[in-house]
Amino acid sequence: VARSIPARTSLRTKLITAVLGLVIMALVTISVASIYVLRSYLTTQYDTQLTQTFASVYQTCTTNGSYCTLQLTGNHEGTPGYLYSVTSTSLSNAYAGIQIPGSQLSKFSTGMPGVGSAKQQQDVPELPTASSWAGTSGAILESVPAQSGSGTWRVMAETVTYRYDAITGTQQGTGTLVVAVEIGDTTSMIKRITAFDIAVSAAIVLVLTIVGVGVVRANLRPLEEIEETAEEIAAGHLDRRVPERDPRTEVGSLGRSLNIMLSQIEYAFNAQQESEAAAHRSEERMRRFVADASHELRTPLTAIRGFAEYYRQRGGVEQAMVTGNGAGEHLSPDDLDRIMHRVEAEASRMGLLVEDLLLLARMDQQRPFDIKPVDLLTLGADAVQDARMMAPDRSIELEIAPGAAFIVDGDEARLRQVIGNLMSNALTHTPAGTPVMVRIGSGTLESRQPAVVLDVADSGPGLTEEQAQRVFERFYRADAARTRVAGGNGLGLAIVASLVAAHGGQVSVQSAPGEGATFRVMLPLVPEAQSGELDDEDAEASS
Ligand SMILES: Nc1ncnc2c1ncn2[C@@H]1O[C@H](COP(=O)(O)OP(=O)(O)OP(=O)(O)O)[C@@H](O)[C@H]1O
Ligand SMILES: [Mg+2]
């Protein structure tokens, strides 16, 4: 039945239909069964007594021999064809008579003595009229209607040979001995009970429909909410969630699973958008980098071209001397020297720039380094030494935290470049005479790994918060006017950041305007030094 219901029917309809179908089936089964039982009870309720009565009537009937003569009270004989009331049994309304084949039994004619009251014709049972309809081998039980009216009779009958002594002579023949009891109007009773049954069943079905629709609707409400949520999510509201319900219920656990799934989808979706945005940002950065790089390269190139043009306009050294054309000014060998010096300076600045760019590009490609254990203490000490020579007017100090090793795995030349860039910044971007301090100590990385910490601190002009955030960008210069004079490209710190990141470390700056700047490099400590199991050689090297 369930399979023949079309797929488009709603779950609600299916559920209610199924429940109602089952209930109706149950009600019909109960009604049919109970009516059947009731009917058989009503028709057979007197069967035992009827059988006893029949037996006693049969016995008195056949006491005179092999034929049957109906014995009435007061030693009278019953006339065949008439129905007499039987008084001697537990059945108060039993009747007996001998039916002559081809005719019905009729009421007892009044005036016969010694019997019960007469029966009205309409109350007499309607018997079959064929001879020996009751059979000859034992008595049979039968239910028959009354000859008129709606009553029903229960009849026990047996084919007998009867004999009757009338005044006109002895009558004899084959007849049917009938003992009958009126069992009332069973048909209309059954009809009434059936009608009552149908009415009650209909009421039950009606109530059940109303209650069922309500219950099913209330229980399907969470599913509708899930559906609504799904629609909202489809419309783009990824943050919507199915309302929480008790997870012990089916709908509750479904909702929970859905919510978990939705969170994962939202997470994945956000991550994808994030990575798209990141890709977009890096592309943007790259475009800006290329633009900045070309711009930076153009500056020295313009200068070089300027000098070349100046030289050509003057017609070169010899021509100028021969023709004396142009602005009339001659290029002296001194002028040429000066121009050539400037060209050389610009070219070497360009060379440095190209060098830096190449380095950055190589690091972007993640070229492998020449990794060896490097003692940062040596590097720091060397850098301080160099700086002291370059700026004898400054106080440049090295401060070392006691009792620790400062060995990191790295490319020594690159790490020297990191410290060198920081030192040169401290010297170039602060006024002459400003003291510089290099501190070496221990710390931990964000990844909780033990690290060597190298600080380059100065008490120069410092950086604003916005500048501090941007100093590690390529080509960023905090004060373009000032540093242009100092010849900076704005790549030094970008290179520092790239190199430190390539070594698995972190770089940061702490600064405020007027309070100097402290650049901090943290590099992971070599694993051997982490457990404090440094051998003596290393310990000596670091001291
Ligand atoms: N110690 C410092 N004190 C104040 N400002 C600084 C300091 N170090 C760097 N800056 C600012 O940060 C900017 C970026 O420094 P970065 O080293 O990247 O470039 P640069 O020094 O200008 O050029 P170069 O590529 O030659 O190093 C500098 O232009 C400067 O304005
Ligand atoms: Mg610099």
Coordinates of C-alpha atoms and ligand atoms in Angstrom, one line a residue:
V1 CA 0.0 0.0 0.0
A2 CA 2.8 2.3 1.0
R3 CA 4.5 1.8 -2.3
S4 CA 1.5 2.6 -4.4
I5 CA 1.2 6.1 -2.8
P6 CA 2.6 8.6 -5.3
A7 CA 6.0 10.0 -4.5
R8 CA 4.8 13.6 -4.5
T9 CA 2.4 13.0 -1.6
S10 CA 3.7 14.8 1.5
L11 CA 5.0 12.9 4.4
R12 CA 2.3 14.4 6.6
T13 CA -0.5 13.0 4.3
K14 CA 1.3 9.7 4.1
L15 CA 1.6 9.3 7.8
I16 CA -2.0 10.3 8.6
T17 CA -3.3 8.2 5.8
A18 CA -1.3 5.2 7.0
V19 CA -2.4 5.6 10.6
L20 CA -6.1 6.1 9.6
G21 CA -5.9 3.2 7.2
L22 CA -4.6 0.9 9.9
V23 CA -7.1 2.1 12.5
I24 CA -10.0 1.6 10.0
M25 CA -8.8 -1.9 9.2
A26 CA -8.6 -2.7 12.9
L27 CA -12.0 -1.3 13.6
V28 CA -13.6 -3.2 10.7
T29 CA -11.9 -6.4 11.8
I30 CA -13.1 -6.0 15.4
S31 CA -16.6 -5.1 14.4
V32 CA -17.0 -8.0 11.9
A33 CA -15.5 -10.5 14.4
S34 CA -17.6 -9.3 17.3
I35 CA -20.8 -9.3 15.2
Y36 CA -20.1 -12.7 14.0
V37 CA -19.5 -14.0 17.5
L38 CA -22.6 -12.2 18.8
R39 CA -24.7 -13.6 16.0
S40 CA -23.6 -17.2 16.6
Y41 CA -24.1 -16.7 20.3
L42 CA -27.6 -15.4 19.8
T43 CA -28.6 -18.3 17.5
T44 CA -26.9 -21.1 19.4
Q45 CA -27.6 -19.9 23.0
Y46 CA -30.4 -22.4 23.5
D47 CA -28.9 -25.3 21.6
T48 CA -28.0 -27.4 24.6
Q49 CA -31.4 -27.1 26.2
L50 CA -33.1 -27.5 22.8
T51 CA -31.1 -30.7 22.3
Q52 CA -32.2 -32.0 25.8
T53 CA -35.8 -31.0 25.1
F54 CA -35.7 -32.7 21.7
A55 CA -34.3 -35.9 23.3
S56 CA -37.1 -36.0 25.9
V57 CA -39.8 -35.3 23.4
Y58 CA -38.4 -37.9 21.1
Q59 CA -38.3 -40.4 23.9
T60 CA -41.9 -39.9 25.0
C61 CA -42.9 -39.9 21.3
T62 CA -41.4 -43.2 20.6
T63 CA -42.3 -45.1 23.8
N64 CA -45.1 -47.1 22.1
G65 CA -42.9 -48.7 19.4
S66 CA -40.7 -47.8 16.4
Y67 CA -43.2 -45.1 15.3
C68 CA -43.7 -41.7 16.8
T69 CA -46.9 -40.5 18.6
L70 CA -46.8 -37.0 20.1
Q71 CA -47.7 -37.5 23.8
L72 CA -49.5 -34.5 25.5
T73 CA -50.3 -34.1 29.1
G74 CA -53.3 -36.0 30.4
N75 CA -52.6 -39.0 28.1
H76 CA -53.7 -37.2 24.9
E77 CA -52.0 -37.6 21.5
G78 CA -50.9 -34.6 19.5
T79 CA -52.4 -34.1 16.1
P80 CA -49.7 -34.0 13.3
G81 CA -49.6 -30.6 11.6
Y82 CA -50.0 -28.7 14.8
L83 CA -47.6 -27.0 17.2
Y84 CA -47.9 -27.6 20.9
S85 CA -46.1 -25.9 23.7
V86 CA -43.8 -28.1 25.7
T87 CA -44.2 -27.6 29.4
S88 CA -42.0 -30.1 31.0
T89 CA -38.5 -28.7 30.4
S90 CA -36.2 -25.9 31.4
L91 CA -37.0 -24.1 28.1
S92 CA -40.1 -22.1 28.9
N93 CA -41.0 -21.3 25.3
A94 CA -40.3 -24.5 23.5
Y95 CA -42.9 -26.0 21.1
A96 CA -43.2 -29.4 19.5
G97 CA -45.1 -30.8 16.6
I98 CA -45.0 -33.4 13.8
Q99 CA -44.8 -31.8 10.3
I100 CA -46.6 -33.6 7.5
P101 CA -44.5 -33.3 4.3
G102 CA -45.7 -30.7 1.9
S103 CA -47.4 -28.5 4.5
Q104 CA -46.4 -26.1 7.3
L105 CA -47.1 -26.6 10.9
S106 CA -50.0 -24.4 12.1
K107 CA -51.2 -23.1 15.4
F108 CA -52.8 -25.5 17.8
S109 CA -56.6 -25.4 17.4
T110 CA -58.2 -24.2 20.5
G111 CA -60.1 -26.5 22.8
M112 CA -57.7 -29.3 22.9
P113 CA -57.1 -30.2 26.5
G114 CA -53.9 -30.6 28.6
V115 CA -51.5 -28.4 26.6
G116 CA -50.1 -24.9 26.9
S117 CA -51.4 -21.8 25.3
A118 CA -52.0 -21.6 21.6
K119 CA -49.5 -19.9 19.2
Q120 CA -50.4 -17.2 16.9
Q121 CA -50.0 -18.2 13.2
Q122 CA -47.5 -15.4 12.5
D123 CA -45.3 -16.7 15.2
V124 CA -45.0 -20.2 13.7
P125 CA -41.6 -21.1 12.1
E126 CA -41.4 -21.3 8.3
L127 CA -40.1 -24.8 7.7
P128 CA -38.9 -26.5 4.5
T129 CA -41.7 -28.6 3.1
A130 CA -39.8 -31.4 1.4
S131 CA -40.3 -34.8 2.8
S132 CA -37.4 -35.9 5.1
W133 CA -35.7 -32.4 4.7
A134 CA -34.3 -33.1 8.2
G135 CA -32.6 -36.2 7.1
T136 CA -33.0 -39.6 8.6
S137 CA -29.7 -40.1 10.4
G138 CA -30.1 -38.2 13.7
A139 CA -31.6 -34.8 14.4
I140 CA -30.4 -31.6 12.8
L141 CA -30.3 -28.0 14.2
E142 CA -31.5 -25.2 11.9
S143 CA -32.4 -21.5 12.2
V144 CA -35.5 -20.5 10.3
P145 CA -37.6 -17.3 10.1
A146 CA -41.1 -17.0 11.4
Q147 CA -43.9 -17.4 8.8
S148 CA -44.6 -13.7 9.2
G149 CA -43.0 -10.9 11.2
S150 CA -39.3 -10.5 11.8
G151 CA -38.8 -13.2 14.5
T152 CA -36.4 -16.1 14.2
W153 CA -36.8 -19.7 15.3
R154 CA -34.2 -22.3 16.3
V155 CA -35.4 -25.7 15.3
M156 CA -34.3 -29.2 15.9
A157 CA -35.8 -31.8 13.7
E158 CA -35.6 -35.4 12.7
T159 CA -37.5 -37.4 10.1
V160 CA -39.7 -40.0 11.8
T161 CA -42.6 -42.4 11.0
Y162 CA -45.6 -41.0 12.8
R163 CA -48.8 -42.7 13.9
Y164 CA -52.0 -41.0 15.1
D165 CA -55.2 -42.5 16.3
A166 CA -58.0 -40.3 15.1
I167 CA -61.7 -40.9 15.4
T168 CA -61.8 -41.6 11.7
G169 CA -59.1 -44.2 12.0
T170 CA -55.4 -44.4 12.4
Q171 CA -53.2 -42.0 10.4
Q172 CA -49.6 -43.1 9.6
G173 CA -46.7 -41.9 7.4
T174 CA -43.4 -40.2 7.2
G175 CA -43.2 -36.9 8.9
T176 CA -40.8 -34.6 10.7
L177 CA -40.6 -34.4 14.4
V178 CA -39.9 -30.7 15.2
V179 CA -38.9 -29.1 18.5
A180 CA -38.6 -25.3 18.1
V181 CA -37.8 -22.3 20.3
E182 CA -38.3 -18.7 19.4
I183 CA -35.0 -16.8 19.8
G184 CA -36.3 -13.3 19.1
D185 CA -35.5 -10.8 16.4
T186 CA -31.8 -11.5 16.0
T187 CA -31.6 -9.9 12.6
S188 CA -32.7 -6.5 13.7
M189 CA -30.6 -6.8 16.8
I190 CA -27.5 -7.4 14.7
K191 CA -28.6 -4.6 12.5
R192 CA -28.8 -2.2 15.4
I193 CA -25.5 -3.3 16.8
T194 CA -23.9 -2.9 13.4
A195 CA -25.3 0.6 13.1
F196 CA -24.0 1.5 16.5
D197 CA -20.6 0.0 15.7
I198 CA -20.3 2.0 12.5
A199 CA -21.3 5.2 14.4
V200 CA -18.7 4.7 17.1
S201 CA -16.0 3.7 14.6
A202 CA -16.7 6.9 12.6
A203 CA -16.4 9.0 15.7
I204 CA -13.1 7.3 16.6
V205 CA -11.8 7.9 13.1
L206 CA -12.9 11.5 13.2
V207 CA -11.3 12.2 16.5
L208 CA -8.1 10.3 15.5
T209 CA -7.9 12.3 12.3
I210 CA -8.1 15.6 14.2
V211 CA -5.6 14.5 16.8
G212 CA -3.3 12.8 14.3
V213 CA -3.2 15.9 12.0
G214 CA -2.3 18.0 15.0
V215 CA 0.3 15.7 16.4
V216 CA 2.0 15.0 13.0
R217 CA 2.0 18.7 12.2
A218 CA 3.6 19.6 15.5
N219 CA 6.2 16.9 15.1
L220 CA 7.0 17.9 11.5
R221 CA 7.4 21.5 12.5
P222 CA 11.2 21.1 13.2
L223 CA 11.6 19.6 9.7
E224 CA 9.9 22.6 8.2
E225 CA 12.3 24.8 10.2
I226 CA 15.2 22.8 8.7
E227 CA 13.7 23.4 5.3
E228 CA 13.4 27.1 5.9
T229 CA 17.0 27.3 7.2
A230 CA 18.1 25.4 4.1
E231 CA 16.3 28.0 1.9
E232 CA 17.9 30.9 3.7
I233 CA 21.3 29.3 3.4
A234 CA 20.7 28.7 -0.3
A235 CA 19.9 32.4 -0.5
G236 CA 23.4 33.2 0.7
H237 CA 23.0 33.5 4.5
L238 CA 25.7 30.9 5.3
D239 CA 25.7 31.8 9.0
R240 CA 22.1 30.5 9.5
R241 CA 21.7 27.4 11.7
V242 CA 18.9 24.9 12.3
P243 CA 17.2 25.6 15.7
E244 CA 18.7 23.4 18.4
R245 CA 16.5 20.6 19.9
D246 CA 17.1 17.7 22.2
P247 CA 19.7 15.7 20.4
R248 CA 18.2 12.5 21.8
T249 CA 15.3 12.9 19.3
E250 CA 15.7 12.0 15.6
V251 CA 15.0 15.5 14.5
G252 CA 17.3 16.9 17.2
S253 CA 20.2 14.8 16.2
L254 CA 19.5 15.5 12.5
G255 CA 19.6 19.2 13.3
R256 CA 22.8 18.9 15.2
S257 CA 24.5 16.9 12.4
L258 CA 23.3 19.5 9.9
N259 CA 24.6 22.3 12.0
I260 CA 28.0 20.7 12.3
M261 CA 28.0 20.2 8.5
L262 CA 27.0 23.8 8.0
S263 CA 29.8 25.0 10.2
Q264 CA 32.3 23.0 8.3
I265 CA 30.9 24.2 5.0
E266 CA 31.0 27.8 6.2
Y267 CA 34.5 27.3 7.5
A268 CA 35.7 25.8 4.2
F269 CA 33.9 28.5 2.2
N270 CA 35.5 31.3 4.3
A271 CA 38.9 29.6 4.0
Q272 CA 38.5 29.5 0.3
Q273 CA 37.5 33.2 0.2
E274 CA 40.3 34.0 2.4
S275 CA 42.8 32.2 0.2
E276 CA 41.3 33.9 -2.8
A277 CA 41.7 37.3 -1.1
A278 CA 45.2 36.4 -0.1
A279 CA 46.1 35.4 -3.6
H280 CA 44.6 38.7 -4.8
R281 CA 46.6 40.6 -2.2
S282 CA 49.9 38.9 -3.1
E283 CA 49.2 39.6 -6.8
E284 CA 48.5 43.2 -5.9
R285 CA 51.8 43.3 -3.8
M286 CA 53.7 41.8 -6.7
R287 CA 52.3 44.4 -9.2
R288 CA 53.2 47.2 -6.8
F289 CA 56.6 45.7 -6.3
V290 CA 57.2 45.6 -10.0
A291 CA 56.0 49.2 -10.4
D292 CA 58.2 50.4 -7.5
A293 CA 61.2 48.5 -8.7
S294 CA 60.9 50.0 -12.2
H295 CA 60.4 53.4 -10.6
E296 CA 63.5 53.0 -8.5
L297 CA 65.6 51.7 -11.4
R298 CA 64.5 54.7 -13.5
T299 CA 65.9 57.2 -11.1
P300 CA 69.6 56.3 -11.5
L301 CA 68.9 55.5 -15.2
T302 CA 67.5 59.0 -15.7
A303 CA 70.6 60.5 -14.0
I304 CA 72.9 58.5 -16.2
R305 CA 71.0 59.4 -19.4
G306 CA 71.1 63.0 -18.2
F307 CA 74.9 63.0 -17.9
A308 CA 75.2 61.3 -21.3
E309 CA 73.0 63.9 -22.9
Y310 CA 74.9 66.7 -21.2
Y311 CA 78.1 65.2 -22.7
R312 CA 76.6 64.9 -26.2
Q313 CA 75.1 68.4 -26.2
R314 CA 78.5 69.7 -25.4
G315 CA 79.7 67.7 -28.5
G316 CA 82.1 65.6 -26.5
V317 CA 85.5 66.7 -25.5
E318 CA 87.3 66.9 -28.8
Q319 CA 84.5 68.2 -31.0
A320 CA 83.8 70.9 -28.5
M321 CA 87.3 72.0 -28.8
V322 CA 87.4 71.9 -32.6
T323 CA 84.0 73.5 -33.5
G324 CA 83.1 75.3 -30.4
N325 CA 79.4 74.9 -31.1
G326 CA 76.6 74.2 -28.5
A327 CA 76.2 76.7 -25.8
G328 CA 79.7 77.8 -26.4
E329 CA 80.9 76.2 -23.2
H330 CA 83.7 73.6 -23.5
L331 CA 83.9 70.4 -21.5
S332 CA 87.1 70.4 -19.6
P333 CA 88.7 67.0 -18.7
D334 CA 87.7 67.9 -15.1
D335 CA 84.1 68.2 -16.1
L336 CA 84.3 64.8 -17.8
D337 CA 85.9 63.3 -14.7
R338 CA 83.0 64.7 -12.6
I339 CA 80.4 63.3 -15.0
M340 CA 82.0 59.9 -15.1
H341 CA 82.1 59.8 -11.3
R342 CA 78.5 60.6 -11.1
V343 CA 77.7 58.0 -13.7
E344 CA 79.7 55.5 -11.8
A345 CA 78.0 56.3 -8.5
E346 CA 74.5 56.1 -10.1
A347 CA 75.5 52.8 -11.8
S348 CA 76.7 51.3 -8.6
R349 CA 73.6 52.4 -6.8
M350 CA 71.6 50.7 -9.5
G351 CA 73.9 47.7 -9.1
L352 CA 73.1 47.5 -5.4
L353 CA 69.4 47.9 -6.1
V354 CA 69.5 45.1 -8.7
E355 CA 71.5 43.0 -6.3
D356 CA 68.9 43.5 -3.6
L357 CA 66.0 42.8 -6.0
L358 CA 67.7 39.6 -7.1
L359 CA 68.2 38.5 -3.5
L360 CA 64.5 39.1 -2.7
A361 CA 63.4 37.4 -5.9
R362 CA 65.6 34.4 -5.0
M363 CA 64.2 34.2 -1.5
D364 CA 60.7 34.4 -2.9
Q365 CA 61.6 31.3 -4.9
Q366 CA 62.9 29.7 -1.7
R367 CA 66.4 28.9 -2.9
P368 CA 68.2 26.7 -0.4
F369 CA 70.7 28.3 1.9
D370 CA 74.0 27.0 3.0
I371 CA 72.9 25.9 6.5
K372 CA 75.4 25.5 9.3
P373 CA 75.4 26.2 13.0
V374 CA 76.1 29.9 13.4
D375 CA 76.9 31.7 16.6
L376 CA 75.0 34.9 16.7
L377 CA 77.2 36.2 19.4
T378 CA 80.2 36.3 16.9
L379 CA 78.1 37.9 14.3
G380 CA 76.8 40.6 16.7
A381 CA 80.3 41.3 18.0
D382 CA 81.7 41.7 14.5
A383 CA 78.8 44.0 13.5
V384 CA 79.5 46.2 16.5
Q385 CA 83.2 46.3 15.7
D386 CA 82.5 47.3 12.1
A387 CA 80.0 50.0 13.2
R388 CA 82.4 51.5 15.7
M389 CA 84.9 51.9 12.8
M390 CA 82.3 53.5 10.5
A391 CA 81.0 55.8 13.2
P392 CA 83.7 56.6 15.7
D393 CA 81.6 59.5 17.1
R394 CA 78.9 57.2 18.4
S395 CA 78.7 55.0 21.5
I396 CA 78.0 51.5 20.2
E397 CA 77.6 48.8 22.9
L398 CA 77.1 45.1 22.9
E399 CA 75.1 43.6 25.8
I400 CA 75.0 39.8 26.3
A401 CA 72.6 37.9 28.5
P402 CA 74.7 35.6 30.7
G403 CA 74.7 31.8 30.8
A404 CA 73.1 31.0 27.5
A405 CA 74.2 29.7 24.1
F406 CA 73.3 31.6 21.0
I407 CA 73.8 29.1 18.3
V408 CA 71.3 29.0 15.4
D409 CA 71.2 26.9 12.2
G410 CA 71.6 29.3 9.3
D411 CA 73.5 30.7 6.4
E412 CA 76.2 32.8 8.0
A413 CA 76.6 35.3 5.2
R414 CA 72.8 35.9 5.1
L415 CA 72.6 36.4 8.9
R416 CA 75.5 38.8 8.7
Q417 CA 73.5 40.7 6.1
V418 CA 70.5 40.8 8.5
I419 CA 72.5 42.3 11.3
G420 CA 74.4 44.6 8.9
N421 CA 71.1 46.0 7.5
L422 CA 69.8 46.7 11.0
M423 CA 73.1 48.3 12.0
S424 CA 73.3 50.4 8.9
N425 CA 69.7 51.6 9.5
A426 CA 70.5 52.6 13.1
L427 CA 73.5 54.6 11.7
T428 CA 71.8 56.1 8.7
H429 CA 68.4 57.0 10.0
T430 CA 69.5 58.6 13.3
P431 CA 71.3 61.9 13.8
A432 CA 75.1 61.7 14.1
G433 CA 76.2 60.8 17.7
T434 CA 73.1 58.9 18.6
P435 CA 74.1 55.9 20.7
V436 CA 73.3 52.3 19.4
M437 CA 72.9 49.2 21.6
V438 CA 73.1 45.6 20.4
R439 CA 71.6 43.1 22.9
I440 CA 71.8 39.3 22.6
G441 CA 69.7 37.1 24.8
S442 CA 67.2 34.2 24.8
G443 CA 63.4 34.1 24.3
T444 CA 60.7 32.0 22.7
L445 CA 59.1 32.2 19.3
E446 CA 55.3 32.3 18.8
S447 CA 55.6 28.5 18.2
R448 CA 56.9 28.2 21.8
Q449 CA 60.3 27.2 20.4
P450 CA 63.3 28.4 22.3
A451 CA 65.0 31.2 20.3
V452 CA 68.0 33.5 20.3
V453 CA 66.9 37.2 20.5
L454 CA 69.0 39.9 18.8
D455 CA 68.0 43.5 19.4
V456 CA 69.4 46.5 17.6
A457 CA 68.2 49.6 19.6
D458 CA 68.9 53.2 19.0
S459 CA 67.6 56.4 20.6
G460 CA 67.0 58.2 17.4
P461 CA 63.8 59.9 16.1
G462 CA 61.9 56.6 16.1
L463 CA 58.8 55.7 14.1
T464 CA 55.1 56.4 14.3
E465 CA 52.8 53.4 14.7
E466 CA 51.8 53.5 11.0
Q467 CA 55.4 53.7 9.9
A468 CA 56.4 50.9 12.3
Q469 CA 53.8 48.7 10.6
R470 CA 55.1 49.4 7.2
V471 CA 58.9 49.4 7.5
F472 CA 59.2 45.8 6.4
E473 CA 57.4 46.5 3.1
R474 CA 59.6 46.6 0.0
F475 CA 60.5 50.1 -1.0
Y476 CA 58.9 51.7 2.1
R477 CA 60.8 54.6 3.4
A478 CA 59.5 56.4 6.5
D479 CA 60.7 59.7 5.5
A480 CA 61.3 59.8 1.8
A481 CA 63.0 63.2 1.7
R482 CA 65.4 62.4 4.4
T483 CA 66.4 58.9 3.4
R484 CA 66.7 59.8 -0.3
V485 CA 69.6 61.9 0.7
A486 CA 71.0 59.0 2.6
G487 CA 70.6 56.9 -0.6
G488 CA 68.3 54.2 0.9
N489 CA 66.2 52.1 -1.4
G490 CA 63.7 51.0 1.3
L491 CA 64.7 47.4 0.7
G492 CA 66.9 46.8 3.7
L493 CA 64.3 45.8 6.2
A494 CA 62.3 43.8 3.5
I495 CA 65.4 41.8 3.0
V496 CA 65.8 41.3 6.7
A497 CA 62.2 40.2 7.1
S498 CA 62.6 37.7 4.2
L499 CA 65.9 36.3 5.4
V500 CA 64.7 35.9 9.0
A501 CA 61.4 34.2 7.8
A502 CA 63.5 31.9 5.6
H503 CA 65.4 30.9 8.7
G504 CA 62.2 30.1 10.6
G505 CA 62.5 33.2 12.8
Q506 CA 60.5 36.4 13.5
V507 CA 61.3 40.0 13.2
S508 CA 59.6 42.9 14.8
V509 CA 60.0 46.6 15.7
Q510 CA 59.2 48.5 18.8
S511 CA 59.2 52.2 18.5
A512 CA 57.5 55.5 19.2
P513 CA 58.2 59.0 17.8
G514 CA 61.1 60.6 19.6
E515 CA 61.9 57.5 21.7
G516 CA 64.2 55.6 19.3
A517 CA 63.6 52.3 17.6
T518 CA 64.4 48.7 18.7
F519 CA 64.5 46.1 15.9
R520 CA 64.2 42.6 17.2
V521 CA 65.2 39.4 15.4
M522 CA 64.4 36.0 16.9
L523 CA 65.9 32.8 15.4
P524 CA 65.2 29.3 16.6
L525 CA 68.0 27.9 18.9
V526 CA 69.7 24.8 17.5
P527 CA 68.1 21.7 19.0
E528 CA 71.4 20.5 20.7
A529 CA 71.5 23.8 22.6
Q530 CA 67.9 23.5 23.7
S531 CA 68.6 20.7 26.1
G532 CA 71.7 22.4 27.5
E533 CA 73.9 19.6 26.2
L534 CA 76.4 21.9 24.3
D535 CA 79.9 20.4 24.2
D536 CA 82.8 22.4 25.4
E537 CA 84.0 23.5 21.9
D538 CA 80.8 25.2 21.2
A539 CA 80.7 26.8 24.6
E540 CA 84.2 28.2 24.0
A541 CA 83.3 29.4 20.6
S542 CA 80.4 31.4 21.9
S543 CA 82.3 33.1 24.7
Ligands
LIG1 N1 66.6 52.8 13.2 C1 65.7 53.5 12.6 N2 65.3 54.7 13.0 C2 64.3 55.4 12.4 N3 63.8 55.0 11.2 C3 64.3 53.9 10.6 C4 65.2 53.0 11.3 N4 65.4 51.9 10.5 C5 64.7 52.1 9.4 N5 64.0 53.3 9.5 C6 63.0 53.7 8.5 O1 62.5 52.6 7.8 C7 62.7 52.8 6.4 C8 63.0 51.5 5.7 O2 64.2 51.0 6.1 P1 65.0 50.1 5.0 O3 66.2 49.6 5.7 O4 64.0 49.1 4.6 O5 65.3 51.0 3.8 P2 66.4 52.1 3.7 O6 67.3 52.0 4.8 O7 65.7 53.4 3.4 O8 67.1 51.7 2.3 P3 68.1 50.4 2.1 O9 67.4 49.6 1.2 O10 69.3 51.0 1.6 O11 68.3 49.8 3.5 C9 63.8 53.7 6.3 O12 63.7 54.5 5.1 C10 63.6 54.6 7.5 O13 62.8 55.7 7.2
MG2 MG 68.3 50.3 5.4

